[in-house]
mmCIF file with all atom_site columns, C-alpha atoms in Angstrom:
data_model
loop_
_atom_site.group_PDB
_atom_site.id
_atom_site.type_symbol
_atom_site.label_atom_id
_atom_site.label_alt_id
_atom_site.label_comp_id
_atom_site.label_asym_id
_atom_site.label_entity_id
_atom_site.label_seq_id
_atom_site.pdbx_PDB_ins_code
_atom_site.Cartn_x
_atom_site.Cartn_y
_atom_site.Cartn_z
_atom_site.occupancy
_atom_site.B_iso_or_equiv
_atom_site.pdbx_formal_charge
_atom_site.auth_seq_id
_atom_site.auth_comp_id
_atom_site.auth_asym_id
_atom_site.auth_atom_id
_atom_site.pdbx_PDB_model_num
ATOM 1   C CA . UNK A 1 1   ? -9.058  -62.471 -51.351 1.00 71.00 ? 1   UNK A CA 1
ATOM 2   C CA . UNK A 1 2   ? -12.662 -62.547 -52.004 1.00 80.00 ? 2   UNK A CA 1
ATOM 3   C CA . UNK A 1 3   ? -14.432 -63.829 -54.887 1.00 91.00 ? 3   UNK A CA 1
ATOM 4   C CA . UNK A 1 4   ? -18.336 -64.300 -56.752 1.00 96.00 ? 4   UNK A CA 1
ATOM 5   C CA . UNK A 1 5   ? -19.138 -66.254 -58.657 1.00 97.00 ? 5   UNK A CA 1
ATOM 6   C CA . UNK A 1 6   ? -22.230 -66.451 -61.004 1.00 97.00 ? 6   UNK A CA 1
ATOM 7   C CA . UNK A 1 7   ? -22.875 -68.826 -63.147 1.00 96.00 ? 7   UNK A CA 1
ATOM 8   C CA . UNK A 1 8   ? -25.551 -68.208 -65.799 1.00 96.00 ? 8   UNK A CA 1
ATOM 9   C CA . UNK A 1 9   ? -24.348 -65.039 -67.736 1.00 95.00 ? 9   UNK A CA 1
ATOM 10  C CA . UNK A 1 10  ? -27.911 -65.240 -69.345 1.00 97.00 ? 10  UNK A CA 1
ATOM 11  C CA . UNK A 1 11  ? -31.661 -66.208 -68.632 1.00 97.00 ? 11  UNK A CA 1
ATOM 12  C CA . UNK A 1 12  ? -35.124 -65.144 -69.272 1.00 97.00 ? 12  UNK A CA 1
ATOM 13  C CA . UNK A 1 13  ? -39.018 -65.401 -67.549 1.00 98.00 ? 13  UNK A CA 1
ATOM 14  C CA . UNK A 1 14  ? -42.131 -65.215 -68.574 1.00 98.00 ? 14  UNK A CA 1
ATOM 15  C CA . UNK A 1 15  ? -44.194 -62.349 -66.945 1.00 97.00 ? 15  UNK A CA 1
ATOM 16  C CA . UNK A 1 16  ? -45.719 -63.732 -63.504 1.00 97.00 ? 16  UNK A CA 1
ATOM 17  C CA . UNK A 1 17  ? -43.308 -66.878 -63.623 1.00 98.00 ? 17  UNK A CA 1
ATOM 18  C CA . UNK A 1 18  ? -40.468 -67.411 -60.724 1.00 98.00 ? 18  UNK A CA 1
ATOM 19  C CA . UNK A 1 19  ? -36.662 -67.796 -61.076 1.00 98.00 ? 19  UNK A CA 1
ATOM 20  C CA . UNK A 1 20  ? -33.569 -68.338 -58.755 1.00 98.00 ? 20  UNK A CA 1
ATOM 21  C CA . UNK A 1 21  ? -30.689 -66.438 -60.146 1.00 98.00 ? 21  UNK A CA 1
ATOM 22  C CA . UNK A 1 22  ? -27.725 -68.237 -58.396 1.00 98.00 ? 22  UNK A CA 1
ATOM 23  C CA . UNK A 1 23  ? -24.198 -67.090 -56.480 1.00 98.00 ? 23  UNK A CA 1
ATOM 24  C CA . UNK A 1 24  ? -21.763 -68.376 -54.994 1.00 98.00 ? 24  UNK A CA 1
ATOM 25  C CA . UNK A 1 25  ? -18.272 -66.987 -52.472 1.00 97.00 ? 25  UNK A CA 1
ATOM 26  C CA . UNK A 1 26  ? -15.567 -68.239 -51.825 1.00 95.00 ? 26  UNK A CA 1
ATOM 27  C CA . UNK A 1 27  ? -14.589 -65.892 -47.885 1.00 90.00 ? 27  UNK A CA 1
ATOM 28  C CA . UNK A 1 28  ? -12.407 -67.260 -44.992 1.00 88.00 ? 28  UNK A CA 1
ATOM 29  C CA . UNK A 1 29  ? -14.767 -64.788 -43.248 1.00 86.00 ? 29  UNK A CA 1
ATOM 30  C CA . UNK A 1 30  ? -16.781 -66.328 -40.342 1.00 86.00 ? 30  UNK A CA 1
ATOM 31  C CA . UNK A 1 31  ? -19.019 -62.771 -40.199 1.00 87.00 ? 31  UNK A CA 1
ATOM 32  C CA . UNK A 1 32  ? -19.600 -60.506 -43.912 1.00 90.00 ? 32  UNK A CA 1
ATOM 33  C CA . UNK A 1 33  ? -22.714 -59.209 -46.043 1.00 92.00 ? 33  UNK A CA 1
ATOM 34  C CA . UNK A 1 34  ? -23.778 -60.059 -49.686 1.00 95.00 ? 34  UNK A CA 1
ATOM 35  C CA . UNK A 1 35  ? -25.585 -58.090 -51.859 1.00 96.00 ? 35  UNK A CA 1
ATOM 36  C CA . UNK A 1 36  ? -27.889 -58.565 -55.212 1.00 97.00 ? 36  UNK A CA 1
ATOM 37  C CA . UNK A 1 37  ? -28.432 -55.211 -56.509 1.00 96.00 ? 37  UNK A CA 1
ATOM 38  C CA . UNK A 1 38  ? -29.965 -54.767 -59.638 1.00 97.00 ? 38  UNK A CA 1
ATOM 39  C CA . UNK A 1 39  ? -28.977 -53.305 -63.439 1.00 96.00 ? 39  UNK A CA 1
ATOM 40  C CA . UNK A 1 40  ? -31.201 -51.814 -65.753 1.00 95.00 ? 40  UNK A CA 1
ATOM 41  C CA . UNK A 1 41  ? -31.037 -49.770 -69.218 1.00 91.00 ? 41  UNK A CA 1
ATOM 42  C CA . UNK A 1 42  ? -30.424 -47.378 -67.377 1.00 91.00 ? 42  UNK A CA 1
ATOM 43  C CA . UNK A 1 43  ? -27.617 -47.958 -65.796 1.00 92.00 ? 43  UNK A CA 1
ATOM 44  C CA . UNK A 1 44  ? -28.230 -47.181 -62.169 1.00 93.00 ? 44  UNK A CA 1
ATOM 45  C CA . UNK A 1 45  ? -27.011 -49.273 -59.981 1.00 94.00 ? 45  UNK A CA 1
ATOM 46  C CA . UNK A 1 46  ? -30.271 -49.939 -56.764 1.00 94.00 ? 46  UNK A CA 1
ATOM 47  C CA . UNK A 1 47  ? -29.646 -52.005 -54.250 1.00 94.00 ? 47  UNK A CA 1
ATOM 48  C CA . UNK A 1 48  ? -33.114 -55.628 -54.178 1.00 96.00 ? 48  UNK A CA 1
ATOM 49  C CA . UNK A 1 49  ? -31.316 -57.522 -51.597 1.00 96.00 ? 49  UNK A CA 1
ATOM 50  C CA . UNK A 1 50  ? -28.647 -57.098 -47.689 1.00 94.00 ? 50  UNK A CA 1
ATOM 51  C CA . UNK A 1 51  ? -28.208 -60.891 -45.992 1.00 95.00 ? 51  UNK A CA 1
ATOM 52  C CA . UNK A 1 52  ? -26.590 -60.478 -43.086 1.00 91.00 ? 52  UNK A CA 1
ATOM 53  C CA . UNK A 1 53  ? -23.906 -64.138 -42.324 1.00 91.00 ? 53  UNK A CA 1
ATOM 54  C CA . UNK A 1 54  ? -24.845 -64.463 -38.651 1.00 89.00 ? 54  UNK A CA 1
ATOM 55  C CA . UNK A 1 55  ? -28.554 -63.895 -39.442 1.00 88.00 ? 55  UNK A CA 1
ATOM 56  C CA . UNK A 1 56  ? -29.949 -67.697 -40.281 1.00 85.00 ? 56  UNK A CA 1
ATOM 57  C CA . UNK A 1 57  ? -33.116 -65.997 -40.956 1.00 92.00 ? 57  UNK A CA 1
ATOM 58  C CA . UNK A 1 58  ? -33.354 -65.754 -45.336 1.00 95.00 ? 58  UNK A CA 1
ATOM 59  C CA . UNK A 1 59  ? -33.900 -62.208 -46.139 1.00 94.00 ? 59  UNK A CA 1
ATOM 60  C CA . UNK A 1 60  ? -36.863 -61.554 -47.906 1.00 95.00 ? 60  UNK A CA 1
ATOM 61  C CA . UNK A 1 61  ? -38.631 -57.982 -49.523 1.00 94.00 ? 61  UNK A CA 1
ATOM 62  C CA . UNK A 1 62  ? -41.390 -57.414 -51.215 1.00 96.00 ? 62  UNK A CA 1
ATOM 63  C CA . UNK A 1 63  ? -40.519 -60.059 -54.167 1.00 97.00 ? 63  UNK A CA 1
ATOM 64  C CA . UNK A 1 64  ? -37.045 -60.905 -53.717 1.00 98.00 ? 64  UNK A CA 1
ATOM 65  C CA . UNK A 1 65  ? -35.978 -63.813 -51.848 1.00 97.00 ? 65  UNK A CA 1
ATOM 66  C CA . UNK A 1 66  ? -32.650 -65.260 -50.701 1.00 98.00 ? 66  UNK A CA 1
ATOM 67  C CA . UNK A 1 67  ? -31.749 -68.754 -49.935 1.00 97.00 ? 67  UNK A CA 1
ATOM 68  C CA . UNK A 1 68  ? -28.684 -68.336 -47.531 1.00 97.00 ? 68  UNK A CA 1
ATOM 69  C CA . UNK A 1 69  ? -26.662 -71.759 -47.155 1.00 96.00 ? 69  UNK A CA 1
ATOM 70  C CA . UNK A 1 70  ? -23.855 -70.508 -45.391 1.00 95.00 ? 70  UNK A CA 1
ATOM 71  C CA . UNK A 1 71  ? -21.990 -73.517 -45.058 1.00 94.00 ? 71  UNK A CA 1
ATOM 72  C CA . UNK A 1 72  ? -22.291 -74.817 -49.193 1.00 96.00 ? 72  UNK A CA 1
ATOM 73  C CA . UNK A 1 73  ? -20.775 -70.829 -49.671 1.00 96.00 ? 73  UNK A CA 1
ATOM 74  C CA . UNK A 1 74  ? -23.935 -69.771 -52.250 1.00 97.00 ? 74  UNK A CA 1
ATOM 75  C CA . UNK A 1 75  ? -26.822 -66.885 -52.178 1.00 97.00 ? 75  UNK A CA 1
ATOM 76  C CA . UNK A 1 76  ? -29.618 -66.614 -54.762 1.00 98.00 ? 76  UNK A CA 1
ATOM 77  C CA . UNK A 1 77  ? -32.134 -65.043 -55.564 1.00 98.00 ? 77  UNK A CA 1
ATOM 78  C CA . UNK A 1 78  ? -35.939 -65.660 -55.465 1.00 98.00 ? 78  UNK A CA 1
ATOM 79  C CA . UNK A 1 79  ? -37.330 -63.172 -57.960 1.00 98.00 ? 79  UNK A CA 1
ATOM 80  C CA . UNK A 1 80  ? -41.994 -64.022 -57.972 1.00 98.00 ? 80  UNK A CA 1
ATOM 81  C CA . UNK A 1 81  ? -45.070 -62.972 -59.736 1.00 98.00 ? 81  UNK A CA 1
ATOM 82  C CA . UNK A 1 82  ? -42.220 -61.217 -62.781 1.00 98.00 ? 82  UNK A CA 1
ATOM 83  C CA . UNK A 1 83  ? -42.352 -58.572 -64.209 1.00 97.00 ? 83  UNK A CA 1
ATOM 84  C CA . UNK A 1 84  ? -41.504 -56.501 -67.032 1.00 97.00 ? 84  UNK A CA 1
ATOM 85  C CA . UNK A 1 85  ? -39.721 -54.295 -65.167 1.00 96.00 ? 85  UNK A CA 1
ATOM 86  C CA . UNK A 1 86  ? -37.518 -56.686 -63.669 1.00 97.00 ? 86  UNK A CA 1
ATOM 87  C CA . UNK A 1 87  ? -35.133 -56.543 -66.448 1.00 97.00 ? 87  UNK A CA 1
ATOM 88  C CA . UNK A 1 88  ? -32.025 -56.503 -65.437 1.00 97.00 ? 88  UNK A CA 1
ATOM 89  C CA . UNK A 1 89  ? -28.436 -57.147 -64.882 1.00 97.00 ? 89  UNK A CA 1
ATOM 90  C CA . UNK A 1 90  ? -27.842 -58.435 -61.629 1.00 98.00 ? 90  UNK A CA 1
ATOM 91  C CA . UNK A 1 91  ? -24.867 -58.771 -59.531 1.00 97.00 ? 91  UNK A CA 1
ATOM 92  C CA . UNK A 1 92  ? -24.203 -60.450 -56.482 1.00 98.00 ? 92  UNK A CA 1
ATOM 93  C CA . UNK A 1 93  ? -21.257 -58.989 -54.308 1.00 96.00 ? 93  UNK A CA 1
ATOM 94  C CA . UNK A 1 94  ? -19.700 -59.986 -51.359 1.00 95.00 ? 94  UNK A CA 1
ATOM 95  C CA . UNK A 1 95  ? -18.968 -56.919 -48.469 1.00 91.00 ? 95  UNK A CA 1
ATOM 96  C CA . UNK A 1 96  ? -15.902 -57.404 -44.927 1.00 81.00 ? 96  UNK A CA 1
ATOM 97  C CA . UNK A 1 97  ? -16.816 -56.830 -42.422 1.00 72.00 ? 97  UNK A CA 1
ATOM 98  C CA . UNK A 1 98  ? -15.848 -54.352 -40.275 1.00 66.00 ? 98  UNK A CA 1
ATOM 99  C CA . UNK A 1 99  ? -12.200 -53.451 -39.842 1.00 66.00 ? 99  UNK A CA 1
ATOM 100 C CA . UNK A 1 100 ? -11.345 -55.479 -42.996 1.00 51.00 ? 100 UNK A CA 1
ATOM 101 C CA . UNK A 1 101 ? -10.859 -53.155 -45.336 1.00 53.00 ? 101 UNK A CA 1
ATOM 102 C CA . UNK A 1 102 ? -13.505 -50.903 -44.881 1.00 66.00 ? 102 UNK A CA 1
ATOM 103 C CA . UNK A 1 103 ? -16.902 -52.494 -46.453 1.00 79.00 ? 103 UNK A CA 1
ATOM 104 C CA . UNK A 1 104 ? -15.558 -52.694 -49.764 1.00 85.00 ? 104 UNK A CA 1
ATOM 105 C CA . UNK A 1 105 ? -17.250 -54.489 -52.454 1.00 91.00 ? 105 UNK A CA 1
ATOM 106 C CA . UNK A 1 106 ? -16.361 -57.656 -54.461 1.00 93.00 ? 106 UNK A CA 1
ATOM 107 C CA . UNK A 1 107 ? -18.219 -58.385 -56.863 1.00 96.00 ? 107 UNK A CA 1
ATOM 108 C CA . UNK A 1 108 ? -20.228 -61.308 -59.888 1.00 96.00 ? 108 UNK A CA 1
ATOM 109 C CA . UNK A 1 109 ? -19.362 -60.398 -62.789 1.00 96.00 ? 109 UNK A CA 1
ATOM 110 C CA . UNK A 1 110 ? -23.348 -60.562 -64.233 1.00 96.00 ? 110 UNK A CA 1
ATOM 111 C CA . UNK A 1 111 ? -26.348 -62.552 -64.865 1.00 97.00 ? 111 UNK A CA 1
ATOM 112 C CA . UNK A 1 112 ? -28.370 -60.241 -67.424 1.00 97.00 ? 112 UNK A CA 1
ATOM 113 C CA . UNK A 1 113 ? -32.307 -61.427 -66.927 1.00 98.00 ? 113 UNK A CA 1
ATOM 114 C CA . UNK A 1 114 ? -35.320 -61.067 -69.266 1.00 97.00 ? 114 UNK A CA 1
ATOM 115 C CA . UNK A 1 115 ? -39.136 -61.031 -68.586 1.00 97.00 ? 115 UNK A CA 1
ATOM 116 C CA . UNK A 1 116 ? -40.731 -61.896 -71.262 1.00 97.00 ? 116 UNK A CA 1
ATOM 117 C CA . UNK A 1 117 ? -44.441 -60.759 -71.633 1.00 95.00 ? 117 UNK A CA 1
ATOM 118 C CA . UNK B 2 1   ? -31.363 -35.216 -51.465 1.00 66.00 ? 1   UNK B CA 1
ATOM 119 C CA . UNK B 2 2   ? -30.133 -36.222 -54.465 1.00 71.00 ? 2   UNK B CA 1
ATOM 120 C CA . UNK B 2 3   ? -28.398 -38.550 -53.244 1.00 89.00 ? 3   UNK B CA 1
ATOM 121 C CA . UNK B 2 4   ? -24.633 -39.164 -54.801 1.00 94.00 ? 4   UNK B CA 1
ATOM 122 C CA . UNK B 2 5   ? -24.471 -37.238 -57.652 1.00 95.00 ? 5   UNK B CA 1
ATOM 123 C CA . UNK B 2 6   ? -21.929 -37.862 -59.922 1.00 97.00 ? 6   UNK B CA 1
ATOM 124 C CA . UNK B 2 7   ? -20.603 -35.197 -63.811 1.00 96.00 ? 7   UNK B CA 1
ATOM 125 C CA . UNK B 2 8   ? -19.684 -35.632 -66.379 1.00 96.00 ? 8   UNK B CA 1
ATOM 126 C CA . UNK B 2 9   ? -22.237 -38.980 -67.329 1.00 95.00 ? 9   UNK B CA 1
ATOM 127 C CA . UNK B 2 10  ? -20.444 -38.944 -70.329 1.00 96.00 ? 10  UNK B CA 1
ATOM 128 C CA . UNK B 2 11  ? -16.659 -37.815 -72.272 1.00 96.00 ? 11  UNK B CA 1
ATOM 129 C CA . UNK B 2 12  ? -14.937 -38.584 -75.259 1.00 97.00 ? 12  UNK B CA 1
ATOM 130 C CA . UNK B 2 13  ? -10.543 -38.068 -74.248 1.00 96.00 ? 13  UNK B CA 1
ATOM 131 C CA . UNK B 2 14  ? -8.344  -37.983 -76.042 1.00 97.00 ? 14  UNK B CA 1
ATOM 132 C CA . UNK B 2 15  ? -4.925  -41.190 -75.485 1.00 97.00 ? 15  UNK B CA 1
ATOM 133 C CA . UNK B 2 16  ? -2.963  -38.414 -73.254 1.00 97.00 ? 16  UNK B CA 1
ATOM 134 C CA . UNK B 2 17  ? -5.758  -36.067 -71.596 1.00 97.00 ? 17  UNK B CA 1
ATOM 135 C CA . UNK B 2 18  ? -6.764  -35.391 -68.439 1.00 96.00 ? 18  UNK B CA 1
ATOM 136 C CA . UNK B 2 19  ? -9.055  -35.154 -66.518 1.00 96.00 ? 19  UNK B CA 1
ATOM 137 C CA . UNK B 2 20  ? -11.204 -35.229 -63.427 1.00 97.00 ? 20  UNK B CA 1
ATOM 138 C CA . UNK B 2 21  ? -14.457 -36.650 -62.453 1.00 97.00 ? 21  UNK B CA 1
ATOM 139 C CA . UNK B 2 22  ? -16.765 -35.434 -59.687 1.00 97.00 ? 22  UNK B CA 1
ATOM 140 C CA . UNK B 2 23  ? -18.962 -38.064 -57.206 1.00 97.00 ? 23  UNK B CA 1
ATOM 141 C CA . UNK B 2 24  ? -20.525 -35.272 -54.629 1.00 96.00 ? 24  UNK B CA 1
ATOM 142 C CA . UNK B 2 25  ? -23.720 -36.772 -52.091 1.00 93.00 ? 25  UNK B CA 1
ATOM 143 C CA . UNK B 2 26  ? -25.944 -35.592 -49.991 1.00 90.00 ? 26  UNK B CA 1
ATOM 144 C CA . UNK B 2 27  ? -26.815 -38.343 -47.956 1.00 86.00 ? 27  UNK B CA 1
ATOM 145 C CA . UNK B 2 28  ? -23.870 -37.888 -44.649 1.00 87.00 ? 28  UNK B CA 1
ATOM 146 C CA . UNK B 2 29  ? -22.025 -41.111 -46.363 1.00 87.00 ? 29  UNK B CA 1
ATOM 147 C CA . UNK B 2 30  ? -18.680 -41.559 -44.114 1.00 87.00 ? 30  UNK B CA 1
ATOM 148 C CA . UNK B 2 31  ? -17.433 -43.603 -46.664 1.00 90.00 ? 31  UNK B CA 1
ATOM 149 C CA . UNK B 2 32  ? -17.341 -42.840 -50.372 1.00 94.00 ? 32  UNK B CA 1
ATOM 150 C CA . UNK B 2 33  ? -15.728 -45.227 -53.381 1.00 95.00 ? 33  UNK B CA 1
ATOM 151 C CA . UNK B 2 34  ? -15.108 -45.435 -57.150 1.00 97.00 ? 34  UNK B CA 1
ATOM 152 C CA . UNK B 2 35  ? -15.457 -48.161 -59.503 1.00 97.00 ? 35  UNK B CA 1
ATOM 153 C CA . UNK B 2 36  ? -15.378 -48.815 -62.923 1.00 97.00 ? 36  UNK B CA 1
ATOM 154 C CA . UNK B 2 37  ? -17.574 -51.850 -64.547 1.00 97.00 ? 37  UNK B CA 1
ATOM 155 C CA . UNK B 2 38  ? -16.877 -53.145 -68.082 1.00 95.00 ? 38  UNK B CA 1
ATOM 156 C CA . UNK B 2 39  ? -18.444 -55.657 -70.622 1.00 88.00 ? 39  UNK B CA 1
ATOM 157 C CA . UNK B 2 40  ? -19.149 -59.095 -69.032 1.00 83.00 ? 40  UNK B CA 1
ATOM 158 C CA . UNK B 2 41  ? -17.860 -57.856 -65.946 1.00 84.00 ? 41  UNK B CA 1
ATOM 159 C CA . UNK B 2 42  ? -19.202 -57.033 -62.283 1.00 87.00 ? 42  UNK B CA 1
ATOM 160 C CA . UNK B 2 43  ? -17.787 -53.681 -60.360 1.00 94.00 ? 43  UNK B CA 1
ATOM 161 C CA . UNK B 2 44  ? -14.338 -53.532 -59.182 1.00 95.00 ? 44  UNK B CA 1
ATOM 162 C CA . UNK B 2 45  ? -13.530 -50.805 -56.706 1.00 94.00 ? 45  UNK B CA 1
ATOM 163 C CA . UNK B 2 46  ? -10.549 -48.621 -58.125 1.00 96.00 ? 46  UNK B CA 1
ATOM 164 C CA . UNK B 2 47  ? -9.845  -46.618 -54.727 1.00 96.00 ? 47  UNK B CA 1
ATOM 165 C CA . UNK B 2 48  ? -11.885 -45.867 -51.761 1.00 94.00 ? 48  UNK B CA 1
ATOM 166 C CA . UNK B 2 49  ? -11.821 -42.925 -48.612 1.00 93.00 ? 49  UNK B CA 1
ATOM 167 C CA . UNK B 2 50  ? -12.992 -44.806 -45.013 1.00 87.00 ? 50  UNK B CA 1
ATOM 168 C CA . UNK B 2 51  ? -13.293 -41.253 -43.827 1.00 85.00 ? 51  UNK B CA 1
ATOM 169 C CA . UNK B 2 52  ? -13.063 -37.743 -44.469 1.00 87.00 ? 52  UNK B CA 1
ATOM 170 C CA . UNK B 2 53  ? -8.900  -36.852 -45.625 1.00 87.00 ? 53  UNK B CA 1
ATOM 171 C CA . UNK B 2 54  ? -8.063  -41.023 -46.357 1.00 90.00 ? 54  UNK B CA 1
ATOM 172 C CA . UNK B 2 55  ? -7.642  -42.828 -49.303 1.00 94.00 ? 55  UNK B CA 1
ATOM 173 C CA . UNK B 2 56  ? -6.711  -46.334 -48.984 1.00 92.00 ? 56  UNK B CA 1
ATOM 174 C CA . UNK B 2 57  ? -6.313  -48.059 -53.278 1.00 94.00 ? 57  UNK B CA 1
ATOM 175 C CA . UNK B 2 58  ? -9.280  -50.584 -54.319 1.00 92.00 ? 58  UNK B CA 1
ATOM 176 C CA . UNK B 2 59  ? -8.089  -54.132 -56.615 1.00 91.00 ? 59  UNK B CA 1
ATOM 177 C CA . UNK B 2 60  ? -7.225  -51.495 -60.002 1.00 95.00 ? 60  UNK B CA 1
ATOM 178 C CA . UNK B 2 61  ? -5.495  -48.893 -59.231 1.00 97.00 ? 61  UNK B CA 1
ATOM 179 C CA . UNK B 2 62  ? -3.639  -47.907 -61.433 1.00 96.00 ? 62  UNK B CA 1
ATOM 180 C CA . UNK B 2 63  ? -3.458  -44.978 -63.700 1.00 96.00 ? 63  UNK B CA 1
ATOM 181 C CA . UNK B 2 64  ? -6.237  -43.875 -61.556 1.00 97.00 ? 64  UNK B CA 1
ATOM 182 C CA . UNK B 2 65  ? -5.867  -40.362 -58.544 1.00 97.00 ? 65  UNK B CA 1
ATOM 183 C CA . UNK B 2 66  ? -8.453  -39.834 -56.308 1.00 97.00 ? 66  UNK B CA 1
ATOM 184 C CA . UNK B 2 67  ? -9.216  -37.334 -53.776 1.00 96.00 ? 67  UNK B CA 1
ATOM 185 C CA . UNK B 2 68  ? -11.013 -37.053 -50.557 1.00 95.00 ? 68  UNK B CA 1
ATOM 186 C CA . UNK B 2 69  ? -11.866 -33.056 -50.936 1.00 86.00 ? 69  UNK B CA 1
ATOM 187 C CA . UNK B 2 70  ? -14.403 -32.969 -47.454 1.00 93.00 ? 70  UNK B CA 1
ATOM 188 C CA . UNK B 2 71  ? -17.185 -34.959 -46.476 1.00 93.00 ? 71  UNK B CA 1
ATOM 189 C CA . UNK B 2 72  ? -19.412 -34.189 -49.574 1.00 95.00 ? 72  UNK B CA 1
ATOM 190 C CA . UNK B 2 73  ? -16.444 -34.850 -52.598 1.00 96.00 ? 73  UNK B CA 1
ATOM 191 C CA . UNK B 2 74  ? -14.562 -36.921 -54.261 1.00 97.00 ? 74  UNK B CA 1
ATOM 192 C CA . UNK B 2 75  ? -12.522 -37.081 -56.851 1.00 97.00 ? 75  UNK B CA 1
ATOM 193 C CA . UNK B 2 76  ? -11.411 -39.636 -59.666 1.00 98.00 ? 76  UNK B CA 1
ATOM 194 C CA . UNK B 2 77  ? -8.170  -38.115 -61.794 1.00 97.00 ? 77  UNK B CA 1
ATOM 195 C CA . UNK B 2 78  ? -6.689  -39.789 -65.142 1.00 97.00 ? 78  UNK B CA 1
ATOM 196 C CA . UNK B 2 79  ? -3.196  -37.818 -65.484 1.00 93.00 ? 79  UNK B CA 1
ATOM 197 C CA . UNK B 2 80  ? -3.021  -39.338 -68.495 1.00 96.00 ? 80  UNK B CA 1
ATOM 198 C CA . UNK B 2 81  ? -6.174  -40.854 -70.306 1.00 96.00 ? 81  UNK B CA 1
ATOM 199 C CA . UNK B 2 82  ? -5.029  -44.611 -72.095 1.00 97.00 ? 82  UNK B CA 1
ATOM 200 C CA . UNK B 2 83  ? -7.511  -46.592 -74.400 1.00 97.00 ? 83  UNK B CA 1
ATOM 201 C CA . UNK B 2 84  ? -7.814  -48.850 -71.530 1.00 96.00 ? 84  UNK B CA 1
ATOM 202 C CA . UNK B 2 85  ? -9.333  -47.482 -69.226 1.00 97.00 ? 85  UNK B CA 1
ATOM 203 C CA . UNK B 2 86  ? -12.239 -46.573 -71.560 1.00 97.00 ? 86  UNK B CA 1
ATOM 204 C CA . UNK B 2 87  ? -15.632 -48.070 -69.670 1.00 97.00 ? 87  UNK B CA 1
ATOM 205 C CA . UNK B 2 88  ? -18.823 -46.299 -67.175 1.00 97.00 ? 88  UNK B CA 1
ATOM 206 C CA . UNK B 2 89  ? -17.053 -45.604 -63.624 1.00 98.00 ? 89  UNK B CA 1
ATOM 207 C CA . UNK B 2 90  ? -19.459 -45.291 -60.551 1.00 97.00 ? 90  UNK B CA 1
ATOM 208 C CA . UNK B 2 91  ? -18.685 -42.791 -57.894 1.00 97.00 ? 91  UNK B CA 1
ATOM 209 C CA . UNK B 2 92  ? -20.208 -45.399 -54.356 1.00 96.00 ? 92  UNK B CA 1
ATOM 210 C CA . UNK B 2 93  ? -21.083 -43.590 -50.390 1.00 93.00 ? 93  UNK B CA 1
ATOM 211 C CA . UNK B 2 94  ? -22.120 -45.409 -47.524 1.00 89.00 ? 94  UNK B CA 1
ATOM 212 C CA . UNK B 2 95  ? -23.150 -44.854 -43.827 1.00 76.00 ? 95  UNK B CA 1
ATOM 213 C CA . UNK B 2 96  ? -21.453 -44.227 -40.640 1.00 63.00 ? 96  UNK B CA 1
ATOM 214 C CA . UNK B 2 97  ? -20.395 -47.027 -38.214 1.00 59.00 ? 97  UNK B CA 1
ATOM 215 C CA . UNK B 2 98  ? -22.450 -50.247 -38.197 1.00 60.00 ? 98  UNK B CA 1
ATOM 216 C CA . UNK B 2 99  ? -23.835 -49.610 -41.284 1.00 74.00 ? 99  UNK B CA 1
ATOM 217 C CA . UNK B 2 100 ? -23.375 -52.069 -44.499 1.00 81.00 ? 100 UNK B CA 1
ATOM 218 C CA . UNK B 2 101 ? -24.844 -50.903 -47.619 1.00 87.00 ? 101 UNK B CA 1
ATOM 219 C CA . UNK B 2 102 ? -23.361 -48.811 -50.316 1.00 90.00 ? 102 UNK B CA 1
ATOM 220 C CA . UNK B 2 103 ? -25.565 -46.705 -52.415 1.00 91.00 ? 103 UNK B CA 1
ATOM 221 C CA . UNK B 2 104 ? -24.448 -45.214 -56.431 1.00 94.00 ? 104 UNK B CA 1
ATOM 222 C CA . UNK B 2 105 ? -24.781 -42.586 -58.377 1.00 95.00 ? 105 UNK B CA 1
ATOM 223 C CA . UNK B 2 106 ? -25.496 -42.593 -62.097 1.00 95.00 ? 106 UNK B CA 1
ATOM 224 C CA . UNK B 2 107 ? -22.319 -42.789 -63.334 1.00 96.00 ? 107 UNK B CA 1
ATOM 225 C CA . UNK B 2 108 ? -19.679 -42.215 -66.213 1.00 97.00 ? 108 UNK B CA 1
ATOM 226 C CA . UNK B 2 109 ? -19.452 -43.488 -69.227 1.00 96.00 ? 109 UNK B CA 1
ATOM 227 C CA . UNK B 2 110 ? -15.430 -42.780 -70.986 1.00 97.00 ? 110 UNK B CA 1
ATOM 228 C CA . UNK B 2 111 ? -13.921 -43.378 -74.023 1.00 97.00 ? 111 UNK B CA 1
ATOM 229 C CA . UNK B 2 112 ? -10.648 -42.149 -74.320 1.00 97.00 ? 112 UNK B CA 1
ATOM 230 C CA . UNK B 2 113 ? -10.154 -42.992 -78.052 1.00 96.00 ? 113 UNK B CA 1
#
């Protein structure tokens, strides 16, 4: 079974600064997907960014980017120019490849990020 | 498009009572999922439906049943609620073949006394 580990239960960052959230995972699969979801106080789960394991290029979405290290099984999220609206729980998630469990997600326990004015 | 919707948003039950959590999507998702979220934990998969007419157990299925009523609707039933089922429940949908991203509903906060 896959496991996802987020080693930082809580983090804080000054507004406009950069912060990196860590995520490691354990799998024997070669092809898979990785995601970061954001959960603000509203409780809604919002997709931040996704990465396909067979792509070497790191995914980026505006101020959000990832550092995907496949050999190390590491998938960190970098938030640049942090904004107050980035305050939320962030969950790293692993998805099995197609045909091996119908795209099931395995989540880490989350990192609570606070952006300080 | 409303996306993925869930009803109710909040519910309080007594131990032993039953209830059904409703989930509907208008995004033409083939697959639908039910997760629970407990304090200090990430989301854990209860049941999923890979396609209309099929359902399968996830990581924590005990105490729950599901029904994929049609392509749009996927319900979660607690036959005899227990305090251990106090949690926030999320429904999610995923698109057609080759589409890997799951989109989540707003969640239902359930308290079992």
